[in-house]
PDB file of C-alpha atoms in Angstrom:
ATOM      1  CA  UNK S   1       5.285 -26.675   8.598  1.00 92.00           C
ATOM      2  CA  UNK S   2       2.362 -25.087   6.787  1.00 97.00           C
ATOM      3  CA  UNK S   3       0.687 -25.265   3.407  1.00 98.00           C
ATOM      4  CA  UNK S   4      -1.568 -22.215   3.277  1.00 98.00           C
ATOM      5  CA  UNK S   5      -1.258 -18.745   4.751  1.00 98.00           C
ATOM      6  CA  UNK S   6      -3.348 -15.634   5.350  1.00 98.00           C
ATOM      7  CA  UNK S   7      -1.570 -12.271   5.195  1.00 98.00           C
ATOM      8  CA  UNK S   8      -3.980 -10.128   7.247  1.00 98.00           C
ATOM      9  CA  UNK S   9      -2.353  -6.749   6.493  1.00 98.00           C
ATOM     10  CA  UNK S  10      -0.980  -7.443   3.017  1.00 98.00           C
ATOM     11  CA  UNK S  11       0.272  -3.919   2.258  1.00 95.00           C
ATOM     12  CA  UNK S  12       2.826  -3.836  -0.542  1.00 94.00           C
ATOM     13  CA  UNK S  13       2.492  -7.588  -1.067  1.00 97.00           C
ATOM     14  CA  UNK S  14       6.161  -8.261  -0.303  1.00 97.00           C
ATOM     15  CA  UNK S  15       5.561 -10.906   2.352  1.00 98.00           C
ATOM     16  CA  UNK S  16       2.712 -12.551   0.438  1.00 98.00           C
ATOM     17  CA  UNK S  17       4.935 -12.707  -2.642  1.00 98.00           C
ATOM     18  CA  UNK S  18       7.650 -14.389  -0.552  1.00 98.00           C
ATOM     19  CA  UNK S  19       5.132 -16.992   0.638  1.00 98.00           C
ATOM     20  CA  UNK S  20       3.905 -17.499  -2.935  1.00 98.00           C
ATOM     21  CA  UNK S  21       7.482 -17.962  -4.102  1.00 98.00           C
ATOM     22  CA  UNK S  22       7.922 -20.592  -1.371  1.00 98.00           C
ATOM     23  CA  UNK S  23       5.087 -22.613  -2.891  1.00 98.00           C
ATOM     24  CA  UNK S  24       2.422 -21.791  -0.301  1.00 98.00           C
ATOM     25  CA  UNK S  25      -1.245 -21.172  -1.067  1.00 98.00           C
ATOM     26  CA  UNK S  26      -1.634 -17.494  -0.208  1.00 98.00           C
ATOM     27  CA  UNK S  27      -4.634 -15.388   0.727  1.00 98.00           C
ATOM     28  CA  UNK S  28      -3.645 -11.726   0.651  1.00 98.00           C
ATOM     29  CA  UNK S  29      -5.872  -9.208   2.437  1.00 98.00           C
ATOM     30  CA  UNK S  30      -5.718  -5.479   1.788  1.00 97.00           C
ATOM     31  CA  UNK S  31      -8.319  -3.157   3.281  1.00 96.00           C
ATOM     32  CA  UNK S  32      -7.266  -0.181   1.168  1.00 97.00           C
ATOM     33  CA  UNK S  33      -8.353  -0.355  -2.464  1.00 97.00           C
ATOM     34  CA  UNK S  34      -4.904   0.377  -3.878  1.00 98.00           C
ATOM     35  CA  UNK S  35      -3.366  -2.353  -1.701  1.00 98.00           C
ATOM     36  CA  UNK S  36      -5.989  -4.840  -2.836  1.00 98.00           C
ATOM     37  CA  UNK S  37      -5.128  -3.908  -6.423  1.00 98.00           C
ATOM     38  CA  UNK S  38      -1.485  -4.815  -5.729  1.00 98.00           C
ATOM     39  CA  UNK S  39      -2.663  -8.152  -4.323  1.00 98.00           C
ATOM     40  CA  UNK S  40      -4.651  -8.843  -7.490  1.00 98.00           C
ATOM     41  CA  UNK S  41      -1.686  -7.940  -9.695  1.00 98.00           C
ATOM     42  CA  UNK S  42       1.096  -9.822  -7.922  1.00 98.00           C
ATOM     43  CA  UNK S  43      -0.479 -12.517  -5.728  1.00 98.00           C
ATOM     44  CA  UNK S  44      -3.768 -13.703  -7.237  1.00 98.00           C
ATOM     45  CA  UNK S  45      -2.644 -13.163 -10.819  1.00 98.00           C
ATOM     46  CA  UNK S  46      -0.687 -16.145 -12.081  1.00 97.00           C
ATOM     47  CA  UNK S  47      -0.232 -15.568 -15.814  1.00 98.00           C
ATOM     48  CA  UNK S  48      -1.516 -12.255 -17.146  1.00 98.00           C
ATOM     49  CA  UNK S  49       1.173  -9.761 -18.130  1.00 98.00           C
ATOM     50  CA  UNK S  50       1.092  -6.423 -19.897  1.00 98.00           C
ATOM     51  CA  UNK S  51       2.125  -6.762 -23.523  1.00 98.00           C
ATOM     52  CA  UNK S  52       3.934  -4.033 -25.406  1.00 98.00           C
ATOM     53  CA  UNK S  53       0.633  -3.262 -27.138  1.00 98.00           C
ATOM     54  CA  UNK S  54      -1.149  -2.967 -23.774  1.00 98.00           C
ATOM     55  CA  UNK S  55       1.464  -0.528 -22.514  1.00 98.00           C
ATOM     56  CA  UNK S  56       1.311   1.588 -25.657  1.00 98.00           C
ATOM     57  CA  UNK S  57      -2.494   1.695 -25.448  1.00 97.00           C
ATOM     58  CA  UNK S  58      -2.332   2.935 -21.861  1.00 98.00           C
ATOM     59  CA  UNK S  59       0.145   5.645 -22.855  1.00 98.00           C
ATOM     60  CA  UNK S  60      -1.659   6.625 -26.061  1.00 97.00           C
ATOM     61  CA  UNK S  61      -3.386   9.927 -26.763  1.00 96.00           C
ATOM     62  CA  UNK S  62      -6.573   9.776 -28.827  1.00 94.00           C
ATOM     63  CA  UNK S  63      -7.891  12.821 -30.645  1.00 92.00           C
ATOM     64  CA  UNK S  64     -11.392  11.401 -30.432  1.00 93.00           C
ATOM     65  CA  UNK S  65     -11.513  11.224 -26.620  1.00 95.00           C
ATOM     66  CA  UNK S  66     -12.386  14.081 -24.287  1.00 96.00           C
ATOM     67  CA  UNK S  67     -10.192  13.089 -21.359  1.00 97.00           C
ATOM     68  CA  UNK S  68     -11.318  13.940 -17.822  1.00 97.00           C
ATOM     69  CA  UNK S  69      -9.477  16.663 -15.919  1.00 98.00           C
ATOM     70  CA  UNK S  70     -10.251  15.847 -12.285  1.00 98.00           C
ATOM     71  CA  UNK S  71      -6.645  15.617 -11.066  1.00 98.00           C
ATOM     72  CA  UNK S  72      -5.566  18.659 -13.057  1.00 97.00           C
ATOM     73  CA  UNK S  73      -8.505  20.669 -11.678  1.00 97.00           C
ATOM     74  CA  UNK S  74      -8.306  19.601  -8.031  1.00 97.00           C
ATOM     75  CA  UNK S  75      -4.620  18.916  -7.338  1.00 97.00           C
ATOM     76  CA  UNK S  76      -2.954  21.812  -9.085  1.00 97.00           C
ATOM     77  CA  UNK S  77       0.305  22.781  -7.383  1.00 95.00           C
ATOM     78  CA  UNK S  78      -0.035  20.107  -4.675  1.00 96.00           C
ATOM     79  CA  UNK S  79       1.877  16.989  -5.787  1.00 97.00           C
ATOM     80  CA  UNK S  80       2.697  17.183  -9.479  1.00 97.00           C
ATOM     81  CA  UNK S  81       3.007  19.760 -12.251  1.00 96.00           C
ATOM     82  CA  UNK S  82       0.056  20.687 -14.473  1.00 97.00           C
ATOM     83  CA  UNK S  83       1.502  18.631 -17.320  1.00 97.00           C
ATOM     84  CA  UNK S  84       1.962  15.617 -15.037  1.00 98.00           C
ATOM     85  CA  UNK S  85      -1.561  15.941 -13.664  1.00 98.00           C
ATOM     86  CA  UNK S  86      -2.968  15.915 -17.193  1.00 98.00           C
ATOM     87  CA  UNK S  87      -0.878  12.814 -17.941  1.00 98.00           C
ATOM     88  CA  UNK S  88      -2.349  11.090 -14.881  1.00 98.00           C
ATOM     89  CA  UNK S  89      -5.916  11.964 -15.879  1.00 98.00           C
ATOM     90  CA  UNK S  90      -5.342  10.480 -19.322  1.00 98.00           C
ATOM     91  CA  UNK S  91      -3.577   7.306 -18.178  1.00 98.00           C
ATOM     92  CA  UNK S  92      -6.203   6.516 -15.540  1.00 98.00           C
ATOM     93  CA  UNK S  93      -8.876   6.880 -18.218  1.00 98.00           C
ATOM     94  CA  UNK S  94      -6.970   4.589 -20.590  1.00 98.00           C
ATOM     95  CA  UNK S  95      -6.439   1.911 -17.927  1.00 98.00           C
ATOM     96  CA  UNK S  96     -10.143   1.969 -17.081  1.00 97.00           C
ATOM     97  CA  UNK S  97     -11.354   1.935 -20.687  1.00 97.00           C
ATOM     98  CA  UNK S  98      -8.710   0.256 -22.858  1.00 97.00           C
ATOM     99  CA  UNK S  99      -7.681  -2.698 -20.689  1.00 97.00           C
ATOM    100  CA  UNK S 100     -10.515  -5.209 -20.346  1.00 93.00           C
ATOM    101  CA  UNK S 101      -8.735  -7.825 -18.203  1.00 97.00           C
ATOM    102  CA  UNK S 102      -8.911  -7.323 -14.421  1.00 98.00           C
ATOM    103  CA  UNK S 103      -5.348  -8.498 -13.812  1.00 98.00           C
ATOM    104  CA  UNK S 104      -3.927  -6.373 -16.611  1.00 98.00           C
ATOM    105  CA  UNK S 105      -5.713  -3.357 -15.144  1.00 98.00           C
ATOM    106  CA  UNK S 106      -4.247  -4.212 -11.748  1.00 98.00           C
ATOM    107  CA  UNK S 107      -0.736  -4.504 -13.180  1.00 98.00           C
ATOM    108  CA  UNK S 108      -1.058  -1.148 -14.937  1.00 98.00           C
ATOM    109  CA  UNK S 109      -2.353   0.472 -11.747  1.00 98.00           C
ATOM    110  CA  UNK S 110       0.519  -1.032  -9.781  1.00 98.00           C
ATOM    111  CA  UNK S 111       2.971   0.561 -12.234  1.00 98.00           C
ATOM    112  CA  UNK S 112       1.055   3.839 -11.938  1.00 98.00           C
ATOM    113  CA  UNK S 113       1.155   3.740  -8.111  1.00 98.00           C
ATOM    114  CA  UNK S 114       4.898   3.138  -8.087  1.00 98.00           C
ATOM    115  CA  UNK S 115       5.462   5.911 -10.628  1.00 98.00           C
ATOM    116  CA  UNK S 116       3.550   8.356  -8.415  1.00 98.00           C
ATOM    117  CA  UNK S 117       5.360   7.284  -5.250  1.00 97.00           C
ATOM    118  CA  UNK S 118       8.858   7.533  -6.699  1.00 97.00           C
ATOM    119  CA  UNK S 119       8.231  11.115  -7.881  1.00 96.00           C
ATOM    120  CA  UNK S 120       7.145  12.265  -4.412  1.00 94.00           C
ATOM    121  CA  UNK S 121       9.346  13.757  -1.688  1.00 89.00           C
ATOM    122  CA  UNK S 122       9.367  11.178   1.148  1.00 89.00           C
ATOM    123  CA  UNK S 123       7.359   8.888  -1.179  1.00 93.00           C
ATOM    124  CA  UNK S 124       4.172  10.050   0.564  1.00 94.00           C
ATOM    125  CA  UNK S 125       1.101  12.217  -0.029  1.00 96.00           C
ATOM    126  CA  UNK S 126       0.695  13.659   3.462  1.00 92.00           C
ATOM    127  CA  UNK S 127       1.752  17.208   2.550  1.00 91.00           C
ATOM    128  CA  UNK S 128       1.228  19.665  -0.284  1.00 90.00           C
ATOM    129  CA  UNK S 129       4.932  20.066  -1.025  1.00 88.00           C
ATOM    130  CA  UNK S 130       5.445  20.245  -4.774  1.00 90.00           C
ATOM    131  CA  UNK S 131       7.732  23.207  -4.047  1.00 85.00           C
ATOM    132  CA  UNK S 132      10.383  20.782  -2.741  1.00 86.00           C
ATOM    133  CA  UNK S 133      10.713  19.450  -6.269  1.00 84.00           C
ATOM    134  CA  UNK S 134      10.554  22.720  -8.139  1.00 82.00           C
ATOM    135  CA  UNK S 135      12.582  25.061  -5.897  1.00 83.00           C
ATOM    136  CA  UNK S 136      15.774  26.275  -7.540  1.00 81.00           C
ATOM    137  CA  UNK S 137      18.182  25.545  -4.700  1.00 81.00           C
ATOM    138  CA  UNK S 138      21.483  23.740  -4.318  1.00 77.00           C
ATOM    139  CA  UNK S 139      20.884  20.082  -3.467  1.00 71.00           C
ATOM    140  CA  UNK S 140      23.132  17.521  -1.827  1.00 65.00           C
ATOM    141  CA  UNK S 141      21.065  14.467  -2.706  1.00 68.00           C
ATOM    142  CA  UNK S 142      20.045  12.804  -5.959  1.00 66.00           C
ATOM    143  CA  UNK S 143      16.284  12.574  -5.571  1.00 85.00           C
ATOM    144  CA  UNK S 144      15.616  15.451  -7.943  1.00 86.00           C
ATOM    145  CA  UNK S 145      16.770  13.402 -10.919  1.00 89.00           C
ATOM    146  CA  UNK S 146      14.159  10.784 -10.039  1.00 92.00           C
ATOM    147  CA  UNK S 147      11.484  13.418  -9.399  1.00 92.00           C
ATOM    148  CA  UNK S 148      12.114  15.056 -12.762  1.00 91.00           C
ATOM    149  CA  UNK S 149      12.195  11.813 -14.746  1.00 95.00           C
ATOM    150  CA  UNK S 150       9.036  11.737 -16.915  1.00 97.00           C
ATOM    151  CA  UNK S 151       6.085   9.708 -15.676  1.00 98.00           C
ATOM    152  CA  UNK S 152       6.109   7.679 -18.861  1.00 98.00           C
ATOM    153  CA  UNK S 153       9.684   6.499 -18.266  1.00 98.00           C
ATOM    154  CA  UNK S 154       8.914   5.424 -14.708  1.00 98.00           C
ATOM    155  CA  UNK S 155       5.708   3.732 -15.828  1.00 98.00           C
ATOM    156  CA  UNK S 156       7.456   1.637 -18.486  1.00 98.00           C
ATOM    157  CA  UNK S 157      10.105   0.569 -15.987  1.00 98.00           C
ATOM    158  CA  UNK S 158       7.533  -0.477 -13.384  1.00 98.00           C
ATOM    159  CA  UNK S 159       5.500  -2.372 -15.982  1.00 98.00           C
ATOM    160  CA  UNK S 160       8.641  -4.393 -16.708  1.00 98.00           C
ATOM    161  CA  UNK S 161       9.171  -4.999 -12.973  1.00 98.00           C
ATOM    162  CA  UNK S 162       5.556  -6.046 -12.481  1.00 98.00           C
ATOM    163  CA  UNK S 163       5.637  -8.472 -15.407  1.00 98.00           C
ATOM    164  CA  UNK S 164       8.739 -10.131 -13.945  1.00 98.00           C
ATOM    165  CA  UNK S 165       6.921 -10.612 -10.618  1.00 98.00           C
ATOM    166  CA  UNK S 166       4.020 -12.564 -12.160  1.00 98.00           C
ATOM    167  CA  UNK S 167       4.242 -16.358 -11.914  1.00 98.00           C
ATOM    168  CA  UNK S 168       2.166 -19.467 -11.232  1.00 98.00           C
ATOM    169  CA  UNK S 169       3.213 -21.420  -8.139  1.00 98.00           C
ATOM    170  CA  UNK S 170       0.670 -24.145  -8.843  1.00 98.00           C
ATOM    171  CA  UNK S 171      -1.656 -23.008  -6.067  1.00 98.00           C
ATOM    172  CA  UNK S 172      -4.934 -21.072  -6.083  1.00 98.00           C
ATOM    173  CA  UNK S 173      -3.916 -17.779  -4.508  1.00 98.00           C
ATOM    174  CA  UNK S 174      -6.424 -15.075  -3.715  1.00 98.00           C
ATOM    175  CA  UNK S 175      -6.556 -11.342  -2.972  1.00 98.00           C
ATOM    176  CA  UNK S 176      -9.400 -10.218  -0.708  1.00 98.00           C
ATOM    177  CA  UNK S 177     -10.422  -6.843   0.705  1.00 98.00           C
ATOM    178  CA  UNK S 178     -11.897  -6.740   4.207  1.00 97.00           C
ATOM    179  CA  UNK S 179     -11.337  -5.551   7.751  1.00 97.00           C
ATOM    180  CA  UNK S 180      -8.836  -7.593   9.770  1.00 97.00           C
ATOM    181  CA  UNK S 181     -11.633  -8.607  12.143  1.00 97.00           C
ATOM    182  CA  UNK S 182     -13.646 -10.043   9.236  1.00 98.00           C
ATOM    183  CA  UNK S 183     -10.880 -12.084   7.596  1.00 98.00           C
ATOM    184  CA  UNK S 184     -11.659 -15.757   6.877  1.00 98.00           C
ATOM    185  CA  UNK S 185     -10.328 -18.407   9.262  1.00 98.00           C
ATOM    186  CA  UNK S 186      -8.971 -21.944   9.022  1.00 98.00           C
ATOM    187  CA  UNK S 187      -5.469 -21.255   7.688  1.00 98.00           C
ATOM    188  CA  UNK S 188      -2.350 -23.173   8.669  1.00 98.00           C
ATOM    189  CA  UNK S 189      -0.492 -19.924   9.330  1.00 98.00           C
ATOM    190  CA  UNK S 190      -1.678 -16.346   9.791  1.00 98.00           C
ATOM    191  CA  UNK S 191       0.755 -13.437   9.373  1.00 98.00           C
ATOM    192  CA  UNK S 192      -0.194 -10.225  11.218  1.00 98.00           C
ATOM    193  CA  UNK S 193       1.716  -7.017  10.475  1.00 97.00           C
ATOM    194  CA  UNK S 194      -0.605  -4.176  11.563  1.00 95.00           C
ATOM    195  CA  UNK S 195      -0.003  -0.417  11.491  1.00 91.00           C
ATOM    196  CA  UNK S 196       2.535   0.484  14.174  1.00 90.00           C
ATOM    197  CA  UNK S 197       1.460   2.562  17.184  1.00 90.00           C
ATOM    198  CA  UNK S 198       4.426   4.053  19.036  1.00 89.00           C
ATOM    199  CA  UNK S 199       4.809   4.427  22.813  1.00 87.00           C
ATOM    200  CA  UNK S 200       3.385   7.964  22.629  1.00 89.00           C
ATOM    201  CA  UNK S 201       0.202   6.661  21.036  1.00 89.00           C
ATOM    202  CA  UNK S 202       1.012   8.053  17.582  1.00 88.00           C
ATOM    203  CA  UNK S 203       0.160   5.669  14.777  1.00 86.00           C
ATOM    204  CA  UNK S 204       0.750   5.291  11.065  1.00 86.00           C
ATOM    205  CA  UNK S 205      -2.268   6.269   8.984  1.00 91.00           C
ATOM    206  CA  UNK S 206      -1.589   4.571   5.652  1.00 93.00           C
ATOM    207  CA  UNK S 207      -4.887   5.766   4.251  1.00 95.00           C
ATOM    208  CA  UNK S 208      -3.785   9.367   4.766  1.00 95.00           C
ATOM    209  CA  UNK S 209      -0.214   8.738   3.589  1.00 96.00           C
ATOM    210  CA  UNK S 210      -1.422   7.160   0.324  1.00 97.00           C
ATOM    211  CA  UNK S 211      -4.860   8.715  -0.172  1.00 98.00           C
ATOM    212  CA  UNK S 212      -3.899   9.862  -3.671  1.00 98.00           C
ATOM    213  CA  UNK S 213      -3.417   6.249  -4.750  1.00 98.00           C
ATOM    214  CA  UNK S 214      -6.796   5.353  -3.261  1.00 98.00           C
ATOM    215  CA  UNK S 215      -8.308   8.075  -5.427  1.00 98.00           C
ATOM    216  CA  UNK S 216      -6.660   6.728  -8.573  1.00 98.00           C
ATOM    217  CA  UNK S 217      -8.427   3.383  -8.037  1.00 97.00           C
ATOM    218  CA  UNK S 218     -11.889   4.928  -7.589  1.00 96.00           C
ATOM    219  CA  UNK S 219     -11.443   7.836  -9.980  1.00 97.00           C
ATOM    220  CA  UNK S 220     -15.134   8.295 -10.810  1.00 95.00           C
ATOM    221  CA  UNK S 221     -16.118   8.542  -7.111  1.00 97.00           C
ATOM    222  CA  UNK S 222     -13.024  10.442  -5.973  1.00 98.00           C
ATOM    223  CA  UNK S 223     -14.741  13.838  -5.828  1.00 97.00           C
ATOM    224  CA  UNK S 224     -17.257  12.583  -3.261  1.00 97.00           C
ATOM    225  CA  UNK S 225     -14.558  11.257  -0.923  1.00 97.00           C
ATOM    226  CA  UNK S 226     -12.229  14.263  -0.690  1.00 97.00           C
ATOM    227  CA  UNK S 227     -11.880  16.473   2.380  1.00 96.00           C
ATOM    228  CA  UNK S 228     -11.724  19.789   0.543  1.00 96.00           C
ATOM    229  CA  UNK S 229     -10.802  21.652   3.733  1.00 95.00           C
ATOM    230  CA  UNK S 230      -7.400  19.983   3.790  1.00 95.00           C
ATOM    231  CA  UNK S 231      -4.502  21.577   1.934  1.00 94.00           C
ATOM    232  CA  UNK S 232      -3.356  18.270   0.484  1.00 95.00           C
ATOM    233  CA  UNK S 233      -6.843  17.125  -0.601  1.00 96.00           C
ATOM    234  CA  UNK S 234      -6.874  14.046   1.605  1.00 96.00           C
ATOM    235  CA  UNK S 235      -9.835  11.693   1.770  1.00 97.00           C
ATOM    236  CA  UNK S 236     -12.412  12.275   4.457  1.00 96.00           C
ATOM    237  CA  UNK S 237     -10.930  10.751   7.636  1.00 93.00           C
ATOM    238  CA  UNK S 238     -11.965   7.288   8.748  1.00 92.00           C
ATOM    239  CA  UNK S 239     -11.234   6.249  12.326  1.00 90.00           C
ATOM    240  CA  UNK S 240      -9.222   3.064  12.858  1.00 91.00           C
ATOM    241  CA  UNK S 241      -9.031   0.982  16.022  1.00 92.00           C
ATOM    242  CA  UNK S 242      -5.408   0.243  15.134  1.00 93.00           C
ATOM    243  CA  UNK S 243      -4.539   3.917  15.671  1.00 91.00           C
ATOM    244  CA  UNK S 244      -6.359   4.180  19.007  1.00 93.00           C
ATOM    245  CA  UNK S 245      -4.071   3.662  22.057  1.00 93.00           C
ATOM    246  CA  UNK S 246      -7.002   2.714  24.284  1.00 94.00           C
ATOM    247  CA  UNK S 247      -8.392   0.158  21.809  1.00 95.00           C
ATOM    248  CA  UNK S 248      -5.376  -1.417  20.119  1.00 95.00           C
ATOM    249  CA  UNK S 249      -4.640  -4.079  22.741  1.00 95.00           C
ATOM    250  CA  UNK S 250      -8.261  -5.205  22.583  1.00 96.00           C
ATOM    251  CA  UNK S 251      -8.291  -5.319  18.777  1.00 96.00           C
ATOM    252  CA  UNK S 252      -5.018  -7.272  18.768  1.00 96.00           C
ATOM    253  CA  UNK S 253      -6.621  -9.849  21.023  1.00 97.00           C
ATOM    254  CA  UNK S 254      -9.713 -10.069  18.821  1.00 97.00           C
ATOM    255  CA  UNK S 255      -7.566 -10.909  15.791  1.00 98.00           C
ATOM    256  CA  UNK S 256      -5.482 -13.406  17.798  1.00 98.00           C
ATOM    257  CA  UNK S 257      -8.612 -15.040  19.153  1.00 98.00           C
ATOM    258  CA  UNK S 258     -10.175 -15.172  15.687  1.00 98.00           C
ATOM    259  CA  UNK S 259      -7.197 -17.111  14.336  1.00 98.00           C
ATOM    260  CA  UNK S 260      -6.189 -19.000  17.486  1.00 97.00           C
ATOM    261  CA  UNK S 261      -6.295 -22.366  15.695  1.00 98.00           C
ATOM    262  CA  UNK S 262      -3.570 -21.238  13.265  1.00 98.00           C
ATOM    263  CA  UNK S 263       0.149 -20.737  13.689  1.00 98.00           C
ATOM    264  CA  UNK S 264       0.353 -17.014  14.457  1.00 98.00           C
ATOM    265  CA  UNK S 265       3.194 -14.801  13.284  1.00 98.00           C
ATOM    266  CA  UNK S 266       3.138 -11.182  14.476  1.00 97.00           C
ATOM    267  CA  UNK S 267       5.459  -8.531  13.076  1.00 96.00           C
ATOM    268  CA  UNK S 268       5.751  -5.383  15.207  1.00 94.00           C
ATOM    269  CA  UNK S 269       8.308  -3.226  17.002  1.00 89.00           C
ATOM    270  CA  UNK S 270       9.418  -3.631  20.588  1.00 87.00           C
ATOM    271  CA  UNK S 271       8.821  -0.008  21.610  1.00 87.00           C
ATOM    272  CA  UNK S 272       5.144   0.298  20.696  1.00 90.00           C
ATOM    273  CA  UNK S 273       1.657  -0.147  22.066  1.00 95.00           C
ATOM    274  CA  UNK S 274       1.075  -2.921  22.973  1.00 95.00           C
ATOM    275  CA  UNK S 275       4.530  -3.702  24.370  1.00 93.00           C
ATOM    276  CA  UNK S 276       6.382  -6.871  23.478  1.00 93.00           C
ATOM    277  CA  UNK S 277       5.535  -8.292  26.891  1.00 95.00           C
ATOM    278  CA  UNK S 278       1.834  -7.542  26.450  1.00 95.00           C
ATOM    279  CA  UNK S 279       1.775  -9.190  23.025  1.00 96.00           C
ATOM    280  CA  UNK S 280       3.487 -12.305  24.345  1.00 96.00           C
ATOM    281  CA  UNK S 281       1.042 -12.409  27.262  1.00 97.00           C
ATOM    282  CA  UNK S 282      -1.875 -12.173  24.817  1.00 97.00           C
ATOM    283  CA  UNK S 283      -0.487 -14.984  22.698  1.00 97.00           C
ATOM    284  CA  UNK S 284      -0.041 -17.271  25.704  1.00 97.00           C
ATOM    285  CA  UNK S 285      -3.782 -16.980  26.399  1.00 97.00           C
ATOM    286  CA  UNK S 286      -4.404 -18.963  23.211  1.00 97.00           C
ATOM    287  CA  UNK S 287      -1.118 -20.712  22.335  1.00 98.00           C
ATOM    288  CA  UNK S 288       1.314 -22.950  24.223  1.00 97.00           C
ATOM    289  CA  UNK S 289       4.616 -21.771  22.744  1.00 98.00           C
ATOM    290  CA  UNK S 290       5.882 -18.341  21.647  1.00 97.00           C
ATOM    291  CA  UNK S 291       9.236 -17.769  19.989  1.00 97.00           C
ATOM    292  CA  UNK S 292      10.649 -14.315  19.380  1.00 94.00           C
ATOM    293  CA  UNK S 293      13.239 -12.831  17.065  1.00 91.00           C
ATOM    294  CA  UNK S 294      14.485  -9.243  17.187  1.00 86.00           C
ATOM    295  CA  UNK S 295      16.473  -7.196  14.726  1.00 83.00           C
ATOM    296  CA  UNK S 296      17.973  -3.772  15.547  1.00 77.00           C
ATOM    297  CA  UNK S 297      16.703  -1.093  13.199  1.00 68.00           C
ATOM    298  CA  UNK S 298      17.712   2.562  13.514  1.00 60.00           C
ATOM    299  CA  UNK S 299      15.161   4.514  11.475  1.00 55.00           C
ATOM    300  CA  UNK S 300      16.525   7.592   9.764  1.00 53.00           C
ATOM    301  CA  UNK S 301      14.038   9.920  11.466  1.00 53.00           C
ATOM    302  CA  UNK S 302      13.924   8.068  14.802  1.00 54.00           C
ATOM    303  CA  UNK S 303      15.536   9.502  17.919  1.00 57.00           C
ATOM    304  CA  UNK S 304      16.212   6.197  19.639  1.00 61.00           C
ATOM    305  CA  UNK S 305      17.127   2.640  18.822  1.00 69.00           C
ATOM    306  CA  UNK S 306      14.234   0.273  18.323  1.00 78.00           C
ATOM    307  CA  UNK S 307      13.989  -3.342  17.279  1.00 85.00           C
ATOM    308  CA  UNK S 308      11.942  -5.096  14.661  1.00 90.00           C
ATOM    309  CA  UNK S 309      10.031  -7.850  16.441  1.00 93.00           C
ATOM    310  CA  UNK S 310       8.773 -11.169  15.124  1.00 96.00           C
ATOM    311  CA  UNK S 311       6.684 -13.407  17.379  1.00 97.00           C
ATOM    312  CA  UNK S 312       5.819 -16.962  16.281  1.00 98.00           C
ATOM    313  CA  UNK S 313       3.116 -18.656  18.349  1.00 98.00           C
ATOM    314  CA  UNK S 314       2.178 -22.327  18.057  1.00 97.00           C
TER     315      UNK S 314
END
């Protein structure tokens, strides 16, 4: 039984949205700027939606505006076509300048993020692989239709999806942006779903996978953050304790200790670092009961069977 919840690694907002739908008071935390934007749009926001006029304004072209060309100039031939890059430059400008409400801006950016992701091979930005879209080869899968669908079509569809996801559950929900080790305390339940570090010590760097979306949020400062030596124009690397095999067990314990007065729910996989046994041992240092649930999950690119792991400590 719990009334309020902290989602420490909010990510896409899916779990926070589930909690919100269940009538809980939700605090969503997203360290990355684009994640925090999703939290503002779908968790904290309780009533603002994008009207038809808002959408048309975002998609409009004004003869009196000299639109910026940063994406077109710096990402040519990397992720999207020249025409698509120019569209992105214009839409980002319109969101920043024509939408005055914070939540409406967040909704529009959410739709923009999803439009970018769906047009990308693997739905990521870790490689400069526009050629996969444009190569004239025989294909046995249907992704190309999605890739070639105009940005504007995708954007309108995701605006509709986002609007449908906005609701008021009668609670004061909040989206915050801070490091996991600086999250506020005192919640009934704390949900912890950190980046996964496999048994070989290889982690998931979401900042690198989605750096392009981070840039869209801070468009005016984007040029100062780019690693121009990289082929895919990533952001300058930032080290994370959650991707360090020698540090991750310690950082797990710091988060557990920080929230030891709350019900703790950890989502991980059973073949990672720390191991399931190590996580359970950590939890028993601060809690009296730990329940576990496992779900087989054969990842498409994985070479062995692993299990999704959920640990509930009270």
